[in-house]
Each structure stands twice: as C-alpha cells, then as structure tokens.
Coordinates of C-alpha atoms in Angstrom, one line a residue:
M14 CA 5.8 8.3 20.7
K15 CA 4.5 11.2 18.5
I16 CA 4.5 9.8 15.0
L17 CA 3.9 11.9 11.9
Y18 CA 2.6 9.8 9.1
V19 CA 2.9 11.0 5.4
T20 CA 0.4 9.4 2.9
Q21 CA -0.5 9.9 -0.6
R22 CA -4.1 10.8 -0.1
L23 CA -5.4 9.0 3.1
P24 CA -7.8 9.7 4.7
F25 CA -9.1 11.5 1.4
G26 CA -10.0 9.4 -1.6
P27 CA -10.7 5.7 -2.1
G28 CA -7.4 4.3 -1.9
E29 CA -4.6 3.3 0.7
S30 CA -7.2 1.4 2.8
F31 CA -4.5 -1.1 4.0
I32 CA -2.7 2.0 5.9
V33 CA -5.8 2.2 8.1
P34 CA -5.3 -0.8 10.6
E35 CA -1.5 0.3 11.0
I36 CA -2.5 3.9 12.2
Q37 CA -5.3 2.4 14.4
A38 CA -3.0 -0.3 16.0
L39 CA -0.5 2.5 16.8
L40 CA -3.2 4.6 18.3
E41 CA -4.4 1.5 20.4
A42 CA -1.0 1.1 21.5
G43 CA -0.9 4.6 23.1
H44 CA 1.1 6.6 20.3
E45 CA 0.1 9.7 19.1
V46 CA -0.2 9.8 15.1
L47 CA -0.6 13.1 13.0
V48 CA -1.5 12.2 9.3
V49 CA -0.4 14.7 6.6
P50 CA -1.6 13.6 3.0
R51 CA 0.5 14.8 0.1
L52 CA -2.6 15.4 -1.9
G53 CA -5.8 16.1 -0.2
G54 CA -8.4 17.5 -2.8
E55 CA -10.8 14.5 -2.6
P56 CA -13.6 14.1 -0.1
V57 CA -13.3 11.1 2.4
R58 CA -14.7 7.9 1.1
H59 CA -13.6 5.5 3.7
D60 CA -16.1 4.3 6.0
D61 CA -13.6 3.7 9.2
V62 CA -11.4 6.7 9.4
A63 CA -13.2 9.3 11.6
E64 CA -10.6 9.0 14.2
I65 CA -7.9 9.6 11.4
V66 CA -9.5 12.4 10.0
R67 CA -9.5 14.1 13.4
R68 CA -5.9 13.6 13.3
T69 CA -5.2 14.9 9.9
R70 CA -3.5 18.1 8.7
R71 CA -4.1 19.2 5.3
L72 CA -0.9 20.8 3.1
P73 CA -1.5 24.5 2.7
G74 CA -1.7 26.3 -0.7
S75 CA 1.2 27.0 -2.9
A76 CA 1.9 30.6 -1.5
A77 CA 2.1 29.3 2.1
V78 CA 4.5 26.5 1.0
A79 CA 6.5 29.3 -1.1
A80 CA 6.8 31.4 2.0
T81 CA 8.1 28.5 4.2
V82 CA 10.7 27.6 1.6
A83 CA 11.8 31.4 1.7
A84 CA 12.0 31.4 5.4
S85 CA 13.9 28.0 5.6
V86 CA 16.4 29.6 3.1
V87 CA 17.0 32.6 5.6
R88 CA 17.1 30.6 8.9
R89 CA 18.6 27.2 7.9
P90 CA 20.5 27.7 4.6
R91 CA 22.6 24.7 4.8
A92 CA 19.8 22.4 5.7
T93 CA 17.7 23.9 3.0
A94 CA 20.5 23.5 0.3
A95 CA 21.2 20.0 1.5
A96 CA 17.5 19.1 1.0
F97 CA 17.5 20.4 -2.6
W98 CA 21.1 19.2 -3.5
R99 CA 19.8 15.5 -3.3
L100 CA 17.9 16.1 -6.4
R101 CA 20.9 17.2 -8.6
H102 CA 21.7 15.2 -11.9
R103 CA 18.3 13.3 -11.7
R104 CA 16.8 12.3 -15.1
P105 CA 14.2 12.8 -16.5
R106 CA 13.9 16.5 -15.9
R107 CA 10.2 16.1 -15.3
R108 CA 11.1 14.0 -12.1
V109 CA 13.5 16.6 -10.9
T110 CA 10.7 19.2 -10.8
Y111 CA 8.3 16.8 -8.9
N112 CA 10.8 16.0 -6.5
A113 CA 11.7 19.8 -6.1
L114 CA 8.0 20.5 -5.4
A115 CA 7.9 17.7 -2.9
T116 CA 11.0 19.0 -1.3
A117 CA 9.4 22.3 -0.9
Q118 CA 6.2 20.7 0.9
G119 CA 8.7 18.9 2.9
L120 CA 10.2 22.1 4.2
W121 CA 6.6 23.1 5.3
L122 CA 6.3 19.6 6.8
A123 CA 9.5 20.2 8.9
R124 CA 8.0 23.2 10.4
L125 CA 4.8 21.2 11.3
A126 CA 6.7 18.3 12.8
R127 CA 8.9 20.8 15.0
Q128 CA 5.7 22.7 16.2
W129 CA 3.8 19.2 16.8
G130 CA 6.8 17.9 18.6
A131 CA 7.1 14.8 16.4
D132 CA 9.7 12.2 17.4
H133 CA 9.5 10.3 14.1
I134 CA 8.2 10.9 10.5
H135 CA 7.1 7.9 8.5
A136 CA 6.0 8.1 4.6
H137 CA 4.1 5.4 3.0
W138 CA 5.3 5.0 -0.6
A139 CA 9.0 5.4 -1.6
H140 CA 8.3 7.9 -4.4
L141 CA 7.2 11.5 -3.7
T142 CA 5.8 11.1 -0.2
A143 CA 9.3 9.9 0.7
T144 CA 11.0 12.7 -1.0
M145 CA 8.7 15.1 1.1
A146 CA 9.5 13.2 4.3
M147 CA 13.1 13.2 3.5
A148 CA 13.2 17.0 3.1
A149 CA 11.4 17.4 6.3
A150 CA 13.9 15.0 8.2
E151 CA 16.7 16.9 6.4
A152 CA 15.4 20.5 7.6
S153 CA 14.0 19.5 10.9
G154 CA 16.8 16.9 12.3
I155 CA 13.7 14.5 13.3
P156 CA 14.4 10.9 12.2
W157 CA 12.3 9.3 9.4
S158 CA 11.7 6.2 7.4
F159 CA 9.3 4.9 4.8
T160 CA 7.3 2.2 3.5
A161 CA 8.0 0.9 -0.1
H162 CA 5.3 -1.0 -1.6
R163 CA 5.4 -2.0 -5.4
Y164 CA 5.2 0.4 -8.3
D165 CA 7.0 3.0 -6.2
V166 CA 10.2 0.5 -5.9
V167 CA 10.1 0.2 -9.7
L168 CA 10.4 4.0 -10.1
N169 CA 13.5 4.0 -8.1
N170 CA 13.2 7.7 -7.3
L171 CA 16.4 8.4 -5.0
L172 CA 15.9 5.1 -3.5
D173 CA 19.5 4.5 -2.4
Q174 CA 19.5 8.2 -1.1
K175 CA 16.5 7.8 0.7
L176 CA 17.6 4.7 2.5
R177 CA 21.1 6.3 3.4
S178 CA 19.0 9.1 4.8
A179 CA 16.3 7.3 6.6
R180 CA 16.6 5.2 9.8
F181 CA 15.2 2.3 7.8
G182 CA 13.2 1.5 4.7
R183 CA 10.5 -1.0 5.0
F184 CA 9.8 -3.2 2.2
I185 CA 6.3 -5.0 2.4
A186 CA 7.9 -8.2 0.7
R187 CA 10.9 -10.0 0.0
C188 CA 10.2 -9.8 -3.5
M189 CA 10.0 -6.2 -3.4
L190 CA 13.5 -5.9 -1.6
D191 CA 14.8 -8.3 -4.1
L192 CA 13.5 -6.1 -7.0
A193 CA 15.5 -3.0 -5.4
R194 CA 18.8 -4.9 -4.5
P195 CA 20.7 -4.2 -7.6
W196 CA 20.3 -0.5 -7.2
L197 CA 21.4 -0.3 -3.6
S198 CA 24.7 0.4 -2.2
P199 CA 25.9 -1.6 0.9
E200 CA 24.9 1.1 3.3
A201 CA 21.5 1.5 1.7
L202 CA 20.9 -2.3 2.0
R203 CA 21.8 -2.4 5.7
R204 CA 19.0 0.1 6.3
T205 CA 16.2 -2.2 4.7
A206 CA 13.8 -4.5 6.5
V207 CA 10.8 -6.8 5.2
I208 CA 7.8 -5.9 7.3
H209 CA 4.5 -6.9 6.0
M210 CA 1.4 -5.0 5.9
G211 CA -0.9 -6.3 8.7
V212 CA -4.7 -6.6 9.4
D213 CA -6.8 -6.9 12.3
V214 CA -7.1 -10.5 13.1
P215 CA -10.6 -11.5 14.6
E216 CA -10.7 -13.2 17.9
R217 CA -13.6 -15.4 17.1
L218 CA -14.6 -16.9 13.7
V219 CA -18.2 -17.7 12.5
P220 CA -18.2 -21.2 10.9
P221 CA -19.1 -21.1 7.3
R222 CA -22.8 -21.4 6.5
P223 CA -23.7 -24.8 5.0
R224 CA -24.8 -23.9 1.3
P225 CA -25.7 -26.0 -1.5
I226 CA -24.1 -23.5 -4.1
P227 CA -20.7 -22.3 -2.8
I228 CA -19.8 -18.7 -3.0
L229 CA -16.6 -17.5 -4.6
L230 CA -15.6 -13.9 -4.1
C231 CA -12.9 -11.8 -5.8
P232 CA -12.3 -8.6 -4.1
A233 CA -10.3 -6.4 -6.5
R234 CA -10.4 -3.3 -8.9
L235 CA -11.4 -4.2 -12.4
V236 CA -8.1 -3.6 -14.0
P237 CA -5.9 -5.7 -16.2
V238 CA -3.3 -6.7 -13.6
K239 CA -6.2 -8.1 -11.5
G240 CA -6.6 -10.9 -14.0
Q241 CA -10.5 -11.2 -13.8
R242 CA -10.8 -12.2 -17.5
Y243 CA -9.1 -15.5 -16.8
L244 CA -11.5 -15.9 -13.7
V245 CA -14.4 -15.7 -16.0
E246 CA -12.8 -18.2 -18.3
A247 CA -12.4 -20.6 -15.2
A248 CA -16.1 -19.8 -14.5
G249 CA -17.1 -21.0 -17.9
Q250 CA -15.2 -24.2 -17.6
L251 CA -16.8 -25.0 -14.2
A252 CA -20.1 -24.4 -15.5
R253 CA -19.4 -26.8 -18.2
R254 CA -18.5 -29.4 -15.8
G255 CA -21.8 -29.0 -14.1
I256 CA -20.3 -27.7 -11.0
R257 CA -22.7 -25.4 -8.9
F258 CA -21.3 -22.2 -7.8
E259 CA -21.6 -18.4 -7.6
L260 CA -19.0 -16.1 -8.4
W261 CA -19.0 -12.6 -7.1
L262 CA -16.7 -9.7 -8.6
A263 CA -16.4 -6.9 -5.7
G264 CA -14.8 -3.8 -7.4
D265 CA -14.9 -1.4 -10.2
G266 CA -12.7 -0.1 -12.6
P267 CA -12.0 0.4 -16.5
N268 CA -12.4 -3.2 -17.2
R269 CA -15.9 -3.4 -16.2
A270 CA -17.4 -3.3 -19.7
D271 CA -15.1 -5.8 -21.0
L272 CA -15.8 -8.1 -18.2
V273 CA -19.7 -7.8 -18.7
S274 CA -19.1 -8.8 -22.3
R275 CA -17.0 -11.7 -21.5
I276 CA -19.4 -13.0 -18.8
A277 CA -22.2 -12.9 -21.5
Q278 CA -20.1 -14.6 -24.2
T279 CA -19.0 -17.3 -21.8
G280 CA -22.5 -17.9 -20.8
V281 CA -22.3 -17.5 -17.0
T282 CA -24.6 -14.5 -16.5
E283 CA -26.4 -16.8 -14.0
Q284 CA -23.5 -17.6 -12.0
V285 CA -21.3 -14.5 -12.0
R286 CA -22.5 -11.2 -10.1
L287 CA -20.9 -7.8 -10.3
L288 CA -21.3 -6.3 -7.0
G289 CA -19.5 -3.0 -7.6
A290 CA -16.9 -1.3 -5.2
L291 CA -18.0 -2.3 -1.9
P292 CA -17.3 -0.2 1.3
H293 CA -14.6 -1.6 3.4
R294 CA -16.7 -2.3 6.2
E295 CA -19.3 -4.1 4.0
L296 CA -16.7 -6.3 2.5
L297 CA -15.4 -7.3 6.0
G298 CA -19.0 -8.1 6.8
L299 CA -19.3 -10.7 4.3
Y300 CA -16.3 -12.5 6.0
R301 CA -17.6 -11.9 9.4
R302 CA -21.0 -13.3 8.5
G303 CA -19.6 -16.4 6.8
E304 CA -21.2 -15.5 3.5
V305 CA -18.3 -16.5 1.5
D306 CA -16.6 -19.8 1.0
V307 CA -13.5 -19.1 -1.1
V308 CA -11.7 -15.9 -2.1
V309 CA -9.8 -15.9 -5.4
L310 CA -7.3 -13.2 -7.0
P311 CA -6.1 -14.3 -10.3
S312 CA -3.5 -11.5 -10.7
L313 CA -1.1 -11.1 -13.5
D314 CA 2.5 -10.0 -14.1
L315 CA 2.2 -7.3 -16.8
G316 CA 6.0 -6.7 -16.8
G317 CA 7.9 -3.6 -15.8
G318 CA 7.0 -4.1 -12.2
E319 CA 3.2 -4.1 -12.8
H320 CA 2.1 -7.0 -10.4
E321 CA 0.7 -7.9 -7.1
G322 CA 2.5 -7.3 -4.0
I323 CA 1.4 -9.0 -1.0
S324 CA -2.3 -8.5 -1.3
V325 CA -4.3 -7.2 1.4
A326 CA -7.4 -8.2 -0.4
A327 CA -6.0 -11.8 0.2
I328 CA -4.5 -11.3 4.0
E329 CA -8.0 -10.1 5.2
P330 CA -10.0 -13.1 4.3
M331 CA -7.2 -15.4 5.5
A332 CA -7.5 -13.8 8.7
W333 CA -11.1 -14.9 9.0
G334 CA -10.2 -18.6 8.3
L335 CA -11.0 -18.6 4.5
P336 CA -9.3 -20.3 1.8
V337 CA -7.5 -18.3 -0.7
V338 CA -6.5 -19.3 -4.5
S339 CA -4.1 -17.0 -6.1
T340 CA -1.4 -16.9 -8.9
S341 CA 2.3 -17.3 -8.6
T342 CA 3.0 -13.6 -9.1
G343 CA 4.8 -10.9 -7.2
G344 CA 4.5 -11.4 -3.3
M345 CA 1.7 -13.8 -3.5
P346 CA 3.9 -17.1 -3.1
E347 CA 5.3 -15.5 0.0
L348 CA 1.8 -14.9 1.4
L349 CA 0.7 -18.4 0.7
E350 CA 3.8 -20.4 1.2
R351 CA 3.8 -23.4 3.7
G352 CA 0.4 -24.6 2.5
A353 CA -1.5 -21.3 3.5
G354 CA -3.4 -21.3 0.2
V355 CA -3.5 -22.7 -3.3
L356 CA -1.2 -21.0 -6.0
V357 CA -1.7 -21.7 -9.9
A358 CA 0.1 -20.3 -12.8
P359 CA -0.9 -16.8 -14.0
A360 CA -3.1 -16.3 -17.2
D361 CA -4.3 -19.8 -17.1
G362 CA -7.9 -20.4 -17.0
A363 CA -7.8 -24.1 -17.0
A364 CA -5.7 -24.4 -13.9
L365 CA -7.7 -21.8 -12.0
A366 CA -10.8 -23.9 -12.7
D367 CA -9.0 -27.0 -11.4
A368 CA -8.1 -25.3 -8.3
L369 CA -11.7 -23.8 -7.7
A370 CA -13.3 -27.1 -8.6
S371 CA -11.2 -29.0 -5.9
L372 CA -12.4 -26.4 -3.2
V373 CA -16.0 -26.0 -4.4
Q374 CA -16.6 -29.8 -4.1
S375 CA -14.8 -30.4 -0.8
P376 CA -15.8 -28.6 2.4
E377 CA -13.3 -30.6 4.3
R378 CA -10.4 -29.2 2.0
R379 CA -11.9 -25.6 2.4
A380 CA -11.9 -26.1 6.2
G381 CA -8.4 -27.2 6.4
L382 CA -7.2 -24.5 4.1
G383 CA -8.7 -21.9 6.1
R384 CA -7.2 -23.0 9.2
A385 CA -3.8 -23.0 7.6
A386 CA -4.4 -19.7 6.2
R387 CA -5.3 -17.9 9.6
Q388 CA -2.3 -19.4 11.1
R389 CA 0.0 -17.8 8.6
I390 CA -1.9 -14.5 9.2
L391 CA -1.4 -14.8 13.0
E392 CA 2.3 -15.7 12.7
E393 CA 3.5 -12.6 10.4
F394 CA 0.8 -10.5 9.5
D395 CA -1.2 -9.5 12.7
V396 CA -1.2 -5.7 12.6
R397 CA -0.6 -5.4 16.5
L398 CA 2.8 -7.1 16.3
I399 CA 3.6 -5.3 13.0
A400 CA 2.7 -2.0 14.7
A401 CA 4.6 -2.8 17.8
E402 CA 7.7 -3.7 15.5
L403 CA 7.6 -0.4 13.7
A404 CA 7.1 1.5 16.8
R405 CA 10.2 -0.2 18.1
R406 CA 12.3 0.7 15.0
F407 CA 10.9 4.3 15.1
A408 CA 12.3 4.7 18.6
D409 CA 15.5 3.1 17.8
R410 CA 18.3 5.8 17.6
T411 CA 21.1 3.7 16.3
G412 CA 20.3 3.7 12.8
G413 CA 22.7 6.5 11.9
P414 CA 22.5 10.0 10.9
V415 CA 19.2 11.4 9.8
A416 CA 20.9 13.6 7.1
G417 CA 23.6 12.7 4.5
P418 CA 26.5 15.0 3.9
G419 CA 25.6 18.6 2.9
P420 CA 26.1 20.2 -0.5
P421 CA 29.2 22.2 -1.6
P422 CA 28.8 26.1 -0.8
V423 CA 26.4 27.0 -3.7
A424 CA 23.4 28.8 -3.8
V425 CA 20.1 27.0 -3.0
A426 CA 18.6 27.9 -6.3
A427 CA 21.3 25.8 -8.1
G428 CA 19.4 22.7 -7.0
A429 CA 15.7 24.1 -7.6
P430 CA 14.0 24.7 -10.9
G431 CA 14.6 28.0 -12.4
A432 CA 11.1 28.9 -12.9
D433 CA 8.9 29.7 -9.7
P434 CA 7.2 26.3 -9.6
W435 CA 4.8 27.7 -6.7
A436 CA 3.1 30.0 -9.0
K437 CA 0.4 27.4 -9.6
S438 CA -1.6 25.2 -7.2
S439 CA 0.7 22.2 -6.2
R440 CA -2.0 19.9 -7.0
S441 CA -2.1 21.1 -10.6
I442 CA 1.5 20.3 -11.3
M443 CA 2.0 17.2 -9.1
A444 CA 3.1 14.0 -10.6
P445 CA 0.6 11.2 -11.1
A446 CA -0.2 9.4 -7.7
E447 CA 1.3 6.2 -6.6
P448 CA -0.9 3.2 -7.5
E449 CA -2.9 2.8 -4.2
D450 CA -2.6 -1.0 -3.5
A451 CA -0.5 -3.1 -1.5

C-alpha cells in the first residue's frame, strides 16, 4: 500500500518520537510511506529518522496553498464546498479560523495524494492534523483515518464529524475512547478502535548488571504533569531509611529549576542526577546495556484531560524486561494491568517510596516484574503486530463512505473566513501545536 502519514512536526522538531517505530514497521512490511508534517519550520532533532526524512514532503508556502484552494474551487466546487461546510457553526471563532486554514492545507494535500497515488491517508492527532487529512480525503476521494492520543481528544475538535468521515478513528487507550464516548453518535462510535502505540521489542535481553547501588530512571519531560516533585520527595524518604540507590532524571523542561531546588532542600543531591534531554538512541542504549534497574513515572492528573496516556516512555523499558513503577492515572492502569508493573496513587511520595523500596531491596522481585512487563508488551504493544493491524484497516474498504453529505448549494466563501487567511505565512497564524506525548 501507499500510505500518506500526516504528522504535527515529525520528522522535524523534538516531539512525536513514538510515531517513528510505527512508520518504520510499515516500511519494513513492504508498504510505501510519505510523511507530511503540518508544521515543518524546525530542524531535525531525532537521531533515528534518516529514512523518514528522505520520505518527507514539506507543506508549501501560503501563496501555493491559496493557489491550490482557488484551483479546487474551479475544478471541484462541490468537494471544496463540502470540505469547508463541515466547519460551520463551530465555536470558538478562533477554532473555526484554524480549521479553515488546516482545510486549505488539506486541499493542497489532496493534490499531493492524487499525484503520489496514495491508497490511504492517516493523521496522527485528532485536532488540526486530522482536519487537514479530512479535507484531503473529501477533495481527493482517498479514504482516511486518524490516531487520537490524549489532549486532542479533550479538545473535541469536530471529533464526531471526523469519525463519521473516516474509515476509522484509532484511540491509543481505552480510557481515551471512554473520554470521547459521550460526545459521539452511534455511527461515530462504530468507527472507533483501541489500538495501542507500539515499540520495537528486542529479541535478546541483557541481564541486569549486579550493582550494589540500584539505578532508578525517570525518562520524562520536566513538566508538572510528569510529577517528578513527588519522586524527589520519595527519594528523600528512601535516603532517610538508609536505602542505597541512585535516581536519574532524563529530560528537560520548565520545571528544571524548581526540581534542582527541591533536590537540594530534600538533601538528595548525592543520590539524584539530572541527565538532561537524552537522544532517543542514547536512552534505549541504557536499557540495552543493562544500566538501569527500575523505571519510574510518577505522573499526575491535573484535570481537564491533562494526564498521562499510555506512555511510550514506560512501554520501551518494559520491552527490555525492566520493572516499571507508575501511578493510577490516565492509561497507565491499562498498561500495567495483570501484574505487569506497580501502580501507586498519584501525588503520594510515601506510597512511591514504599513501592521503590520493595524493588530496590529485592533483585528477585525486579526480575519477576521485568518478565511480566516484557510479556505484556509482546502481547499488545509489539509495533510489528500493531503496524500489521493498521495496514489491514487501511486496506479495508468496508468502512463506509469517505465523505459525508455535501452542503446545500451555497458559495464556498460562506464556510470560509471572510478575510484572506493566506496573506501571512501559515506558520505565523497556526493554532498551538498538539502536546507531543503519547
């Protein structure tokens, strides 16, 4: 199959690394993939995307997009009108404008998809990337689908319409589909599927190195939702109990200064190291070389849908047979069910300390949890199995029509912003990017 993948920025910028194994698995299975990021103004920062960069097409400037819209109005007036008609009556008005811009880009994408001979269009994120893919499908007649992650579900940007237009909408966790369920019509619900994000599962594991001081690793951005402040609190309790350990924080972000201060105040400067943002290859190297004993993700639920999905930062070490400690937030209970890991209450430093102490002091328990974790990943998170399921769904032509009913016979301009939105660079007036975690 020839599959066109719409991303937020990938392969540019630092985010969306969790999409890389999926694309690579599709390529290894013999499919052709063309990647089109909605935003592409940053340099490539990933260390494992050379093949994807070679298969990436950037969006053109605003003048070229505007010319495509004008040509589409002349050549395919009904399809163009239908693409913009979906945006009517949306609130707030700012979102209408952003959706109109993404729809305009989608008309350019439709032409690219036809020229390339795409069999299917798939968008990651259910927000503006999906708006863009929906418009491309509407204008080209090529079927499409999307992956909904976390915060893009909470935004509920035309979610029901997108599902009724798409072959299917993939939710990466049951809790994300449950979050969307009240907003969806019966027809939209029939087009949903829970398909996890996957990782490469290594064939051979390196036994953990025997160490007198076990290494704990937290691979996460230094932002409030990741909850590292409670991990520092737990580290202080472990130190006061006389338990020997090292804690490495691999990541960077706006909470760094606050964490440095908390580490000093808690008296664990000798036990806690801030590694900064590690390249993905280097992070996986820690697992491959057996340099980590326990991975911990003390995530929080901040309300308003701001919580962990099913974190790839937890799935990856589990694939390497490492035990994971996390909190009962978002999709983490779904990942760590059936004894595949340890769950504690969020924002509870004492409970986190107890869980870590039980693992730090028992190599046997670490090994048993690591085996259960790897088995869990083999069953439902192996990226090759997931890519095969996605490809099967991409090729399925029984999911219903690509496009919904067209609009009444009105001018296209009635569904588009009154002012010329392409007078500026599209990047300067785009909506904020989707949060780039899974």
